[in-house]
JSON list of C-alpha atoms in Angstrom, two decimals:
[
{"chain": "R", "resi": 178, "resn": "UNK", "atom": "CA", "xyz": [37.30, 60.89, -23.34]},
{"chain": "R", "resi": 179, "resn": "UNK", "atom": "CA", "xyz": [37.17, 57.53, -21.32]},
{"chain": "R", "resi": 180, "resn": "UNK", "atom": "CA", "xyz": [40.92, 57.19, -21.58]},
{"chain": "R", "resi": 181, "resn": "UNK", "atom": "CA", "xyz": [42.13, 56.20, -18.34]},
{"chain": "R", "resi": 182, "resn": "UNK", "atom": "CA", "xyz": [44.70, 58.77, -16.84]},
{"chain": "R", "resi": 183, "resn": "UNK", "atom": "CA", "xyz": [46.76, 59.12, -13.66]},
{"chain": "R", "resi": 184, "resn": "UNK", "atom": "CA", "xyz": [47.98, 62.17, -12.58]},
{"chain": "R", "resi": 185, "resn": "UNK", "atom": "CA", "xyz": [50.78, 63.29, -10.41]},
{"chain": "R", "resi": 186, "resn": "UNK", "atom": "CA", "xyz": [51.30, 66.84, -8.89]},
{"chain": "R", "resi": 187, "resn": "UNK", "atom": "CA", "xyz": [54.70, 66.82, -8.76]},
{"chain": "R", "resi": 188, "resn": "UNK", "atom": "CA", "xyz": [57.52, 69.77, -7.75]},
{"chain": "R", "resi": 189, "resn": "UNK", "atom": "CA", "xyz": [58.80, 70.02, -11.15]},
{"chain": "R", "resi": 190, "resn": "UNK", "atom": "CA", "xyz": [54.76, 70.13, -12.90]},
{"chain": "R", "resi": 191, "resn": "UNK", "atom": "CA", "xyz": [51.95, 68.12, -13.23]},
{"chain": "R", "resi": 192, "resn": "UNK", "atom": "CA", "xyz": [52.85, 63.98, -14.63]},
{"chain": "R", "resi": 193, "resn": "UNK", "atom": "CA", "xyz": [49.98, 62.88, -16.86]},
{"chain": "R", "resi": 194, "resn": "UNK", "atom": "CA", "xyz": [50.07, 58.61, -17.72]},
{"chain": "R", "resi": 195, "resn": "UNK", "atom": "CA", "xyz": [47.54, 57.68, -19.97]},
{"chain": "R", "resi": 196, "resn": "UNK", "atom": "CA", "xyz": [46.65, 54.23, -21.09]},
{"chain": "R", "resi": 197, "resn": "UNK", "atom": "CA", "xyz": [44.19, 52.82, -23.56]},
{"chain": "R", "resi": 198, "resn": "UNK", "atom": "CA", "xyz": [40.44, 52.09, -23.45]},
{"chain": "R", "resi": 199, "resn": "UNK", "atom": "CA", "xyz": [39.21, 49.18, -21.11]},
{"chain": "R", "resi": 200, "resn": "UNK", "atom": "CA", "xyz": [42.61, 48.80, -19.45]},
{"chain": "R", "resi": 201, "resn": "UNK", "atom": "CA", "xyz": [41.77, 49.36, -16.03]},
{"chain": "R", "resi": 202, "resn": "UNK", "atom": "CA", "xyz": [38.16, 49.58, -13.81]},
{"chain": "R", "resi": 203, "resn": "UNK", "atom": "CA", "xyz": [37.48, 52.16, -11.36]},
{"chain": "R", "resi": 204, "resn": "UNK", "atom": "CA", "xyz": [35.32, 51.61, -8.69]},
{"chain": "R", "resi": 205, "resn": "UNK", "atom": "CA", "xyz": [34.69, 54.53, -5.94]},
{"chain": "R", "resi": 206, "resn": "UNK", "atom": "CA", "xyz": [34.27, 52.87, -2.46]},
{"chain": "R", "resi": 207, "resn": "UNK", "atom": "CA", "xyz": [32.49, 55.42, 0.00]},
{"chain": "R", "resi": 208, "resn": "UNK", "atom": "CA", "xyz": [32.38, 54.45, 3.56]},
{"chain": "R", "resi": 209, "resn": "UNK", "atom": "CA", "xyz": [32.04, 56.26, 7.08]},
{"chain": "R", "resi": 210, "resn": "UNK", "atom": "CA", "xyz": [34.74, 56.81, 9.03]},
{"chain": "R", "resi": 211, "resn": "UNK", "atom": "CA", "xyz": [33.11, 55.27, 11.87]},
{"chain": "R", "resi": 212, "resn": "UNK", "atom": "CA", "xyz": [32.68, 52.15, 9.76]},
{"chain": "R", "resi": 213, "resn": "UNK", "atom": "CA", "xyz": [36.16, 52.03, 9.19]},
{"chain": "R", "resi": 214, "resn": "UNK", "atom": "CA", "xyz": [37.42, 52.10, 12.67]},
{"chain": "R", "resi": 215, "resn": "UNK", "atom": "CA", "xyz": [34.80, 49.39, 13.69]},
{"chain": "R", "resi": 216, "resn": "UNK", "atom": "CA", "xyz": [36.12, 47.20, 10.70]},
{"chain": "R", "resi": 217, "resn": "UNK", "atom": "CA", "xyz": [38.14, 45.01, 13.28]},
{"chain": "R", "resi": 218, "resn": "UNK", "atom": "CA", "xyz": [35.18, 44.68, 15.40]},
{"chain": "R", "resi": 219, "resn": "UNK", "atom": "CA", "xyz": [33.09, 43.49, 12.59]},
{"chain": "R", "resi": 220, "resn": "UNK", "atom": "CA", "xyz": [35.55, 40.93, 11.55]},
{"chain": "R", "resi": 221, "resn": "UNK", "atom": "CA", "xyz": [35.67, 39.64, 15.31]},
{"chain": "R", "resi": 222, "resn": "UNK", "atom": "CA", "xyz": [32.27, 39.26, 15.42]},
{"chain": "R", "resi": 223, "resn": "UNK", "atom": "CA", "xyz": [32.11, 37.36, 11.50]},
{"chain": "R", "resi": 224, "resn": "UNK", "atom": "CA", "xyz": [34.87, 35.04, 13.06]},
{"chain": "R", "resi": 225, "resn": "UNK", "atom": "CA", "xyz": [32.93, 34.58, 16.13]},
{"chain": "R", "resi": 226, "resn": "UNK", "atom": "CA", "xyz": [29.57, 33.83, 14.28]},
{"chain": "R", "resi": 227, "resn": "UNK", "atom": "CA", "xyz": [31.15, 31.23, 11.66]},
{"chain": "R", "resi": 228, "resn": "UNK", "atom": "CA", "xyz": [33.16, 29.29, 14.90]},
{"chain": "R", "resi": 229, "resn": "UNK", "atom": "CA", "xyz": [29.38, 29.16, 16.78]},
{"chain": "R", "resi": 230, "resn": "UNK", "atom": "CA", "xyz": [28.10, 27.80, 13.34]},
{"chain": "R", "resi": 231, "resn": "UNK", "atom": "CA", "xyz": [31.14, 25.06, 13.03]},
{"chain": "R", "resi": 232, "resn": "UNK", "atom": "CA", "xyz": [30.89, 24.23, 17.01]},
{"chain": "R", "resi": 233, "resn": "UNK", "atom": "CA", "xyz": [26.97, 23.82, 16.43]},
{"chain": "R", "resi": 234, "resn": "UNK", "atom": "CA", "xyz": [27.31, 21.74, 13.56]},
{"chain": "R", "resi": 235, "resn": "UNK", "atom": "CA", "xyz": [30.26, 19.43, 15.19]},
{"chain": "R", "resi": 236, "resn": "UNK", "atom": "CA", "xyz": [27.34, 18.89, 17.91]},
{"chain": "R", "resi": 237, "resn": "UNK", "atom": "CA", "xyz": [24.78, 17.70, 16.14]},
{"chain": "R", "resi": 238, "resn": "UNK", "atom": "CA", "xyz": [27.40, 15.45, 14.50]},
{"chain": "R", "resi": 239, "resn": "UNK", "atom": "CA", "xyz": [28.40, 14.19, 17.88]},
{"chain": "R", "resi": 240, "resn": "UNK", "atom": "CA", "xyz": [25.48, 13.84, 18.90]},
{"chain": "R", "resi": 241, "resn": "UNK", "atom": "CA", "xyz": [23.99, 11.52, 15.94]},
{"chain": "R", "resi": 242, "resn": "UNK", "atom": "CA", "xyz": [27.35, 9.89, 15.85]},
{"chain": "R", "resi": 243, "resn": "UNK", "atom": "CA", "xyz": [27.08, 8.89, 19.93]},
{"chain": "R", "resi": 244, "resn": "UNK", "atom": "CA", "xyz": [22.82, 8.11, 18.99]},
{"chain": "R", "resi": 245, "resn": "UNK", "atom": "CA", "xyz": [24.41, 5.45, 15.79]},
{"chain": "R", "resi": 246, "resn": "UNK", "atom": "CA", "xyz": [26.97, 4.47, 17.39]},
{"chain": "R", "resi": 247, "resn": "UNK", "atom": "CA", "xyz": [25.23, 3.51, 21.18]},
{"chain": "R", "resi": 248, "resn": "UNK", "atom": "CA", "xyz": [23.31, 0.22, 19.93]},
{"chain": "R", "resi": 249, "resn": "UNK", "atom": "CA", "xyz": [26.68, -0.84, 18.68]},
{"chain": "R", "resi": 250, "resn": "UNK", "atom": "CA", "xyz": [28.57, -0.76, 21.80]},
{"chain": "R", "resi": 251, "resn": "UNK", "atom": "CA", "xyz": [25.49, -2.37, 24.02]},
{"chain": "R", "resi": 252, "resn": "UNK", "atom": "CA", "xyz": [25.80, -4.80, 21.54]},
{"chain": "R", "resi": 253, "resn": "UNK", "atom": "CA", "xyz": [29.25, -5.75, 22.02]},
{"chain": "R", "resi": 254, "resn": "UNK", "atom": "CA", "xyz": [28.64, -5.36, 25.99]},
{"chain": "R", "resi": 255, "resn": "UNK", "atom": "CA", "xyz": [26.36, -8.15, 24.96]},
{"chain": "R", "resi": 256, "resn": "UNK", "atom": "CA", "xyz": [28.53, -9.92, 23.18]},
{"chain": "R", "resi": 257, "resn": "UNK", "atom": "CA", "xyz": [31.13, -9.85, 25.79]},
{"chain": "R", "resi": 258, "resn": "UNK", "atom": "CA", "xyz": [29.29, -11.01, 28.43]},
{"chain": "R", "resi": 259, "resn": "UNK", "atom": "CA", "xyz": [28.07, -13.85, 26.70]},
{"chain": "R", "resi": 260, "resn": "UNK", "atom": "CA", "xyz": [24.46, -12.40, 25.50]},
{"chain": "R", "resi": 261, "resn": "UNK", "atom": "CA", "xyz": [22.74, -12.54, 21.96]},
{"chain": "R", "resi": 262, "resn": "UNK", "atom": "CA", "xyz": [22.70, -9.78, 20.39]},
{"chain": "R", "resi": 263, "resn": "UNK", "atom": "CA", "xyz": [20.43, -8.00, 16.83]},
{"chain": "R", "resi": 264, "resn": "UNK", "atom": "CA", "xyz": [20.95, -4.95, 15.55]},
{"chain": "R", "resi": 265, "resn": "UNK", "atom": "CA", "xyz": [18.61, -3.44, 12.90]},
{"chain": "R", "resi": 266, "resn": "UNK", "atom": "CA", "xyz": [20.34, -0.11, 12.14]},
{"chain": "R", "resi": 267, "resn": "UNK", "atom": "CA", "xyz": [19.64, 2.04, 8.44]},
{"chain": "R", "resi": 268, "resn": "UNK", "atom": "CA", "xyz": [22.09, 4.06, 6.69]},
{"chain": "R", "resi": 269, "resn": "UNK", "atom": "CA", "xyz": [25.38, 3.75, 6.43]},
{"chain": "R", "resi": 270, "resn": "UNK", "atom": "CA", "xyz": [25.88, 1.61, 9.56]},
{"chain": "R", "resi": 271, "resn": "UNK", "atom": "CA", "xyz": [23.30, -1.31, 8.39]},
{"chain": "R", "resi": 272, "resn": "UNK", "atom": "CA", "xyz": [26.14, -3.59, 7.03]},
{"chain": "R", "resi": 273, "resn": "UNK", "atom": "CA", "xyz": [27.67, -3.13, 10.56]},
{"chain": "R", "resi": 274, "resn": "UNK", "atom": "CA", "xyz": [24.59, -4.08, 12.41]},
{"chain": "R", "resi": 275, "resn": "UNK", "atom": "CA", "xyz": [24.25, -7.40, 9.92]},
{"chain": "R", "resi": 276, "resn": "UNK", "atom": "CA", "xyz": [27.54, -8.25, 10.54]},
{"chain": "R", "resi": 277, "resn": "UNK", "atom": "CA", "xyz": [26.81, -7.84, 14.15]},
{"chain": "R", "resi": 278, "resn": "UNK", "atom": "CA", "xyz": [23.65, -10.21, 14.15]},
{"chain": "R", "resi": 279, "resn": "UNK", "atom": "CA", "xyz": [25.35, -12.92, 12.29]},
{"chain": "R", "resi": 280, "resn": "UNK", "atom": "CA", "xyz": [28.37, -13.14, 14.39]},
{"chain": "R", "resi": 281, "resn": "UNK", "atom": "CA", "xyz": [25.72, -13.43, 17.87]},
{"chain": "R", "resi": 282, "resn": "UNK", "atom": "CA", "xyz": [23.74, -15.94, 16.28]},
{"chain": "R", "resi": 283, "resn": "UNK", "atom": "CA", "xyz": [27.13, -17.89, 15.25]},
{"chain": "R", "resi": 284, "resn": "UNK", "atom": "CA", "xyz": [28.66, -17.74, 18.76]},
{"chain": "R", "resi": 285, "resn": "UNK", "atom": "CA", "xyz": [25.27, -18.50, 20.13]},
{"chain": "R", "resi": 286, "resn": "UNK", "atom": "CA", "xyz": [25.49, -21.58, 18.08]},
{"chain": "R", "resi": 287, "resn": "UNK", "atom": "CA", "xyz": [28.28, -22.54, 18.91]},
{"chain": "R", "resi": 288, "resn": "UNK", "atom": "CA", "xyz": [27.31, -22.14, 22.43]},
{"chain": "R", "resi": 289, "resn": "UNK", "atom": "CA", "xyz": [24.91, -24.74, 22.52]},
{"chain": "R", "resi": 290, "resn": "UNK", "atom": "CA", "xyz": [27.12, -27.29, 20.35]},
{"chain": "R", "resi": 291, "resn": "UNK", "atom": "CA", "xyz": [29.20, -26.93, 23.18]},
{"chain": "R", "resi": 292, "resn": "UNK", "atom": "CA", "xyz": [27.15, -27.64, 25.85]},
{"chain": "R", "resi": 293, "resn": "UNK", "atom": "CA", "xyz": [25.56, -30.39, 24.06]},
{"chain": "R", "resi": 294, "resn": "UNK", "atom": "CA", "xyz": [29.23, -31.38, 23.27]},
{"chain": "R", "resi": 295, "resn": "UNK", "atom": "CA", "xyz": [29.62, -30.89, 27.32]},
{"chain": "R", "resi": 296, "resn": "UNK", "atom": "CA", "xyz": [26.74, -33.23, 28.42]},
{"chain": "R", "resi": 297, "resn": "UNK", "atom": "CA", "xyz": [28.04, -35.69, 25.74]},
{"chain": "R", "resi": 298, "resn": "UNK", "atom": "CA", "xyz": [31.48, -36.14, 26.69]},
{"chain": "R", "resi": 299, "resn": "UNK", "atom": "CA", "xyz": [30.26, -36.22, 30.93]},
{"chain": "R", "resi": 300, "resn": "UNK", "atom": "CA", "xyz": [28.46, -38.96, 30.14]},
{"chain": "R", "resi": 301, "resn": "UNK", "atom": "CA", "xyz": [31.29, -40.85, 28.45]},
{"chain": "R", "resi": 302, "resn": "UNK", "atom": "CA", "xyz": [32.88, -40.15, 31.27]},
{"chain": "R", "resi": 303, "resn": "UNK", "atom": "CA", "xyz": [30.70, -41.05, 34.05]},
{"chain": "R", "resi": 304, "resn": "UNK", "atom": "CA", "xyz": [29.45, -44.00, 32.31]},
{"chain": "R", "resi": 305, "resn": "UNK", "atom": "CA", "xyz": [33.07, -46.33, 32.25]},
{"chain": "R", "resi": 306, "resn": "UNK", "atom": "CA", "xyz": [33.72, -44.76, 36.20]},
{"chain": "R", "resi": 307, "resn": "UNK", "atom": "CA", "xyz": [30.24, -46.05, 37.27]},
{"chain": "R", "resi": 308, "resn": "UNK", "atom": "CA", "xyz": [31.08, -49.59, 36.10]},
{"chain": "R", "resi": 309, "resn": "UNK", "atom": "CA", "xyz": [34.66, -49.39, 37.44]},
{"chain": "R", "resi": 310, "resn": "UNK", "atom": "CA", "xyz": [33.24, -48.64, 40.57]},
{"chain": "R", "resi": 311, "resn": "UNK", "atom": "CA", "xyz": [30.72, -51.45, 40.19]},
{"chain": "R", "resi": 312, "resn": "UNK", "atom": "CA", "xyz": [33.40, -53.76, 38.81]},
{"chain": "R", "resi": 313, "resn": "UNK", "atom": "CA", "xyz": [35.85, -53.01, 42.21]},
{"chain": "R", "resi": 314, "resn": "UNK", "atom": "CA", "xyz": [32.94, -53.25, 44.77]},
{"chain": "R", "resi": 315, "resn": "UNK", "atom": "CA", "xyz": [31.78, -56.42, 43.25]},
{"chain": "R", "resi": 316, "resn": "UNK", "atom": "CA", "xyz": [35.62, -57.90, 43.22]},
{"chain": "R", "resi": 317, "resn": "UNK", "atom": "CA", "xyz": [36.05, -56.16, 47.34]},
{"chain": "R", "resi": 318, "resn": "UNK", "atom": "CA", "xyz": [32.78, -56.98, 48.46]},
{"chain": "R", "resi": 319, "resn": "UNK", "atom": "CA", "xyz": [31.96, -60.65, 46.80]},
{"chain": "R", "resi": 320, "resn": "UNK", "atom": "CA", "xyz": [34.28, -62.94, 48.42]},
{"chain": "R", "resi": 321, "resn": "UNK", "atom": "CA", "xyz": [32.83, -66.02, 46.48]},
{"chain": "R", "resi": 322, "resn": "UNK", "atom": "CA", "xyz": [33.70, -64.86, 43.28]},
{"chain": "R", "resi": 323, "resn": "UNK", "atom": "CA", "xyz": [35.57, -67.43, 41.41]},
{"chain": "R", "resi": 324, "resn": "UNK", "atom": "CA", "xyz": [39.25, -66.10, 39.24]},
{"chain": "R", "resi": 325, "resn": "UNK", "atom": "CA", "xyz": [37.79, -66.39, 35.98]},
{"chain": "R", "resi": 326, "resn": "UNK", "atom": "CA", "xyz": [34.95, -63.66, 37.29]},
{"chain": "R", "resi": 327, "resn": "UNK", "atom": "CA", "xyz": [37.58, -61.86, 39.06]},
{"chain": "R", "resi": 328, "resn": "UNK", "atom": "CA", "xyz": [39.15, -61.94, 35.79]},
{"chain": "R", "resi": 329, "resn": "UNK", "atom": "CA", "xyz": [36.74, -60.90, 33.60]},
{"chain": "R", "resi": 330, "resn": "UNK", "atom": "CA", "xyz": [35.73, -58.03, 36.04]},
{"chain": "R", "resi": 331, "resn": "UNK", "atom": "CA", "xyz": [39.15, -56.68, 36.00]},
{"chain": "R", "resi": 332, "resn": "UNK", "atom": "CA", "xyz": [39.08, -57.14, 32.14]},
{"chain": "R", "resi": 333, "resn": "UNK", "atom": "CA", "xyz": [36.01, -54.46, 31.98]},
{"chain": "R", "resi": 334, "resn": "UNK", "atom": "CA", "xyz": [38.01, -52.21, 34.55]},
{"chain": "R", "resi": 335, "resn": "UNK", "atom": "CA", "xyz": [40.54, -51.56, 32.55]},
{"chain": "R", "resi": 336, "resn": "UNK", "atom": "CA", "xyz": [38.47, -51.50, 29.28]},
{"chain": "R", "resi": 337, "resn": "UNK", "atom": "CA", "xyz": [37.24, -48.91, 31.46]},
{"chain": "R", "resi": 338, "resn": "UNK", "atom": "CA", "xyz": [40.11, -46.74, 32.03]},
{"chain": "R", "resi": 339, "resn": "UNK", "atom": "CA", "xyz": [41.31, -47.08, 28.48]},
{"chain": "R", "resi": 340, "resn": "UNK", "atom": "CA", "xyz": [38.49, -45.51, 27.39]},
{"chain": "R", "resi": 341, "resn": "UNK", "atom": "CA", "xyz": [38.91, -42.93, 29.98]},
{"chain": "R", "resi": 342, "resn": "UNK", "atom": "CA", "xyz": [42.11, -42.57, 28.63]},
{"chain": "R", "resi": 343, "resn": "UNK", "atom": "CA", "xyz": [41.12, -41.60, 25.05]},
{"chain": "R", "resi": 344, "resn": "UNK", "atom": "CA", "xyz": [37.95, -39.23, 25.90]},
{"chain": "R", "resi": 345, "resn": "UNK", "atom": "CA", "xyz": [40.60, -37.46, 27.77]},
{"chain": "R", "resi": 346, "resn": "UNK", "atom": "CA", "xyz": [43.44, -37.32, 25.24]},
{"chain": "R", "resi": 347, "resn": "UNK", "atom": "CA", "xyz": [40.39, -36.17, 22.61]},
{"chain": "R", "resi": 348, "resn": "UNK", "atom": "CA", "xyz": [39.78, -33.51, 25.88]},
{"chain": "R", "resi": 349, "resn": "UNK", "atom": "CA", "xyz": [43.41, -32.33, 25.32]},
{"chain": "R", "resi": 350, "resn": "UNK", "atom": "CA", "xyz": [43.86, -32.36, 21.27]},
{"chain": "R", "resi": 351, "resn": "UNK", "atom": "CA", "xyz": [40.53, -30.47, 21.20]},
{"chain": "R", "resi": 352, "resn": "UNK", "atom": "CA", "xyz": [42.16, -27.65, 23.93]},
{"chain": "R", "resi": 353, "resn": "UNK", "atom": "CA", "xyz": [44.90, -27.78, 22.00]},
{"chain": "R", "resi": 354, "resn": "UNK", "atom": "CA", "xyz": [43.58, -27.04, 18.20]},
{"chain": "R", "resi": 355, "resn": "UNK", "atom": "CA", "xyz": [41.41, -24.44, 20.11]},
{"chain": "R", "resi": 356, "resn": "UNK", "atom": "CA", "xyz": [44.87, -23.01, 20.99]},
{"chain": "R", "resi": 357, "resn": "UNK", "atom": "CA", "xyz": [46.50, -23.24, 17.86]},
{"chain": "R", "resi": 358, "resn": "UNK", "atom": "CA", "xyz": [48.94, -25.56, 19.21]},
{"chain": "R", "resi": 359, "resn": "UNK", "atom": "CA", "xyz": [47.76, -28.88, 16.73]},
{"chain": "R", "resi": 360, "resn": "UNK", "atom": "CA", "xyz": [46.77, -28.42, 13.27]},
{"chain": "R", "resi": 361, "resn": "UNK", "atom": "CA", "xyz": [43.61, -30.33, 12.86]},
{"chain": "R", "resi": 362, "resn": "UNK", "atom": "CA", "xyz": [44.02, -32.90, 10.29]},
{"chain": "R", "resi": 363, "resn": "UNK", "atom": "CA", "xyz": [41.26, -34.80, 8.99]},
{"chain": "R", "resi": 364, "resn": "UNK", "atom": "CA", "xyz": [41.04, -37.99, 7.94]},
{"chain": "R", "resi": 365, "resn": "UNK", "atom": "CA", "xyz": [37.82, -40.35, 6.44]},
{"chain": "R", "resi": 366, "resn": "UNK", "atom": "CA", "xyz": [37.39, -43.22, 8.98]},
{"chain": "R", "resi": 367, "resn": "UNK", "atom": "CA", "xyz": [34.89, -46.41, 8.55]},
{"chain": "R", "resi": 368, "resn": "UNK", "atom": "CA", "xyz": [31.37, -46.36, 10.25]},
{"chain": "R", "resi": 369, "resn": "UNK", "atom": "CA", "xyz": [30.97, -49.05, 10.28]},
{"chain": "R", "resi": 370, "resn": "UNK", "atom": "CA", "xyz": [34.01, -49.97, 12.13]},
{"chain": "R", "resi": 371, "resn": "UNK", "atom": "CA", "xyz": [33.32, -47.09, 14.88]},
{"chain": "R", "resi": 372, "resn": "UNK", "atom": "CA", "xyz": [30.12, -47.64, 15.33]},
{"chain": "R", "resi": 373, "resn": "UNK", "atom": "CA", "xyz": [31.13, -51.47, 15.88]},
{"chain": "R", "resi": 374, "resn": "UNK", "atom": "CA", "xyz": [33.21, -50.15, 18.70]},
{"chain": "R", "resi": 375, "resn": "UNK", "atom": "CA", "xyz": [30.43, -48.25, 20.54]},
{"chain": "R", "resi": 376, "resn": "UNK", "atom": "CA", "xyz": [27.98, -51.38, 19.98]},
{"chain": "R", "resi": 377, "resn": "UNK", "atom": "CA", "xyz": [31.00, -53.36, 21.55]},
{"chain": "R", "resi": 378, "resn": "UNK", "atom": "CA", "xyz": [31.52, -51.26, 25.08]},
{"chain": "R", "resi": 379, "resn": "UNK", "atom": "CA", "xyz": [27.41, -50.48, 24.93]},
{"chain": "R", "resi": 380, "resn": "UNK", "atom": "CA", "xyz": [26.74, -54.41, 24.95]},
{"chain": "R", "resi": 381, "resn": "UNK", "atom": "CA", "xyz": [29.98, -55.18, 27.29]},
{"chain": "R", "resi": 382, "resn": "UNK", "atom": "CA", "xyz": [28.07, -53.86, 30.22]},
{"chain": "R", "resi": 383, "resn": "UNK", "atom": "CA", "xyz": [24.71, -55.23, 29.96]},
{"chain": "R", "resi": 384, "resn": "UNK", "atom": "CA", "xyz": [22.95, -52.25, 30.55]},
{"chain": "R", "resi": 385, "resn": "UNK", "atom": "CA", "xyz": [20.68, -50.21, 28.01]},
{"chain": "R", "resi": 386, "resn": "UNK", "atom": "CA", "xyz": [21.67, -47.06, 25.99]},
{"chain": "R", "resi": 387, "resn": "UNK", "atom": "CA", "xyz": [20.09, -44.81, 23.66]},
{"chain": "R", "resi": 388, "resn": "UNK", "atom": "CA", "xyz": [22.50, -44.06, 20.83]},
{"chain": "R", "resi": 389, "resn": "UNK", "atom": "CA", "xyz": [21.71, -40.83, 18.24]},
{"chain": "R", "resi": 390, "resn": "UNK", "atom": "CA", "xyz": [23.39, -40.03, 15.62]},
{"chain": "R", "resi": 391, "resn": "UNK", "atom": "CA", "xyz": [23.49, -36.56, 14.02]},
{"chain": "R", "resi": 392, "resn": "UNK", "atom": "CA", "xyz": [25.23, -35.72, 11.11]},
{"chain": "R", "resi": 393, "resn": "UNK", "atom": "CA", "xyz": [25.95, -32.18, 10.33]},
{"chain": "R", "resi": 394, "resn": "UNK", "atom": "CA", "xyz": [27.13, -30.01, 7.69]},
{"chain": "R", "resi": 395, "resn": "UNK", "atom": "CA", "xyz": [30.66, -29.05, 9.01]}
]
């Protein structure tokens, strides 16, 4: 009557349990034998199926990992060896690639302000050495010269060397910020009074100059 009932055949009679309605489920399970005996087999071969899917999927990961991730490193190469460097990547990796651009076309300006900064600083240099050299010939090789020009000569040689002096002590505090070892402290400074300066060693040796100017943001 749809009860559900267990029975047990015992020594001492048959044990009857009964329970109510819609306590338990019964489902009959029919299988072959051979089935059953193969059931290891088939769960070798479900294990051996799902670890080909996973090893397939991690390669195709790999492999669009090593296809993002390739412009990135040539890049960098680039980078290190002194080279520009643009990256226009999509997905997930286009902040990267930005990032990237900017920094290459930052170092690559900074680059050329240094070789402009280069060429500036050898010609403050070889400009006072050209006149001490002129100044010494003049005063070895021009026995007529009177004290007073002997004077004044040796005047401009060591105007000269002073200002050899400070292009090279600006040589060293620059290596040094670039170090870390100076903290760069900066200070507002008259024009007027520098470029009174530049006027005075331009005009001290006679000889014409082309002065620019460029003011900058930073």
């Amino acid at each position: 009557a749809d009860y559900p009932a267990f029975f047990w055949d015992r020594d001492d009679g048959l044990l009857v349990v009964g329970f109510p309605k819609n306590e338990f489920w019964t489902m009959t399970l029919t299988y072959p034998a051979s089935t059953v005996r193969n059931f290891p087999l088939y769960v070798l071969l479900i294990f051996a199926v799902d670890l080909g899917i996973l090893y397939t999927i991690y390669a195709v990961s790999r492999r669009r990992t090593q296809n993002a991730v390739a412009p990135i490193a040539e890049a960098l190469d680039a980078l290190s060896d002194g080279r520009a460097a643009e990256l226009h990547l999509k997905g997930d990796l286009r902040d990267i690639g930005d990032q990237i651009t900017e920094t290459s076309a930052v170092i690559e300006q900074k680059d050329a302000a240094r070789a402009s900064w280069i060429r500036g600083i050898s010609h403050d240099i070889r400009t006072p050495l050209t006149s001490i050299i002129g100044s010494t010939s003049a005063i070895l090789e021009t026995p007529d010269l009177s004290l007073e020009q002997q004077h004044q000569l040796l005047e401009d040689v060591r105007d000269d060397a002073q200002w050899l002096v400070r292009v090279v002590e600006n040589l060293l505090s620059i290596t040094r910020i670039e170090d870390g070892r100076m903290n760069l402290q900066i200070s507002p400074q008259l024009m007027d009074e520098m470029i009174e300066e530049a006027l005075h060693h331009v005009n001290r040796k006679s000889c014409e100059h082309t002065i620019t100017t460029q003011y900058g943001d930073e």
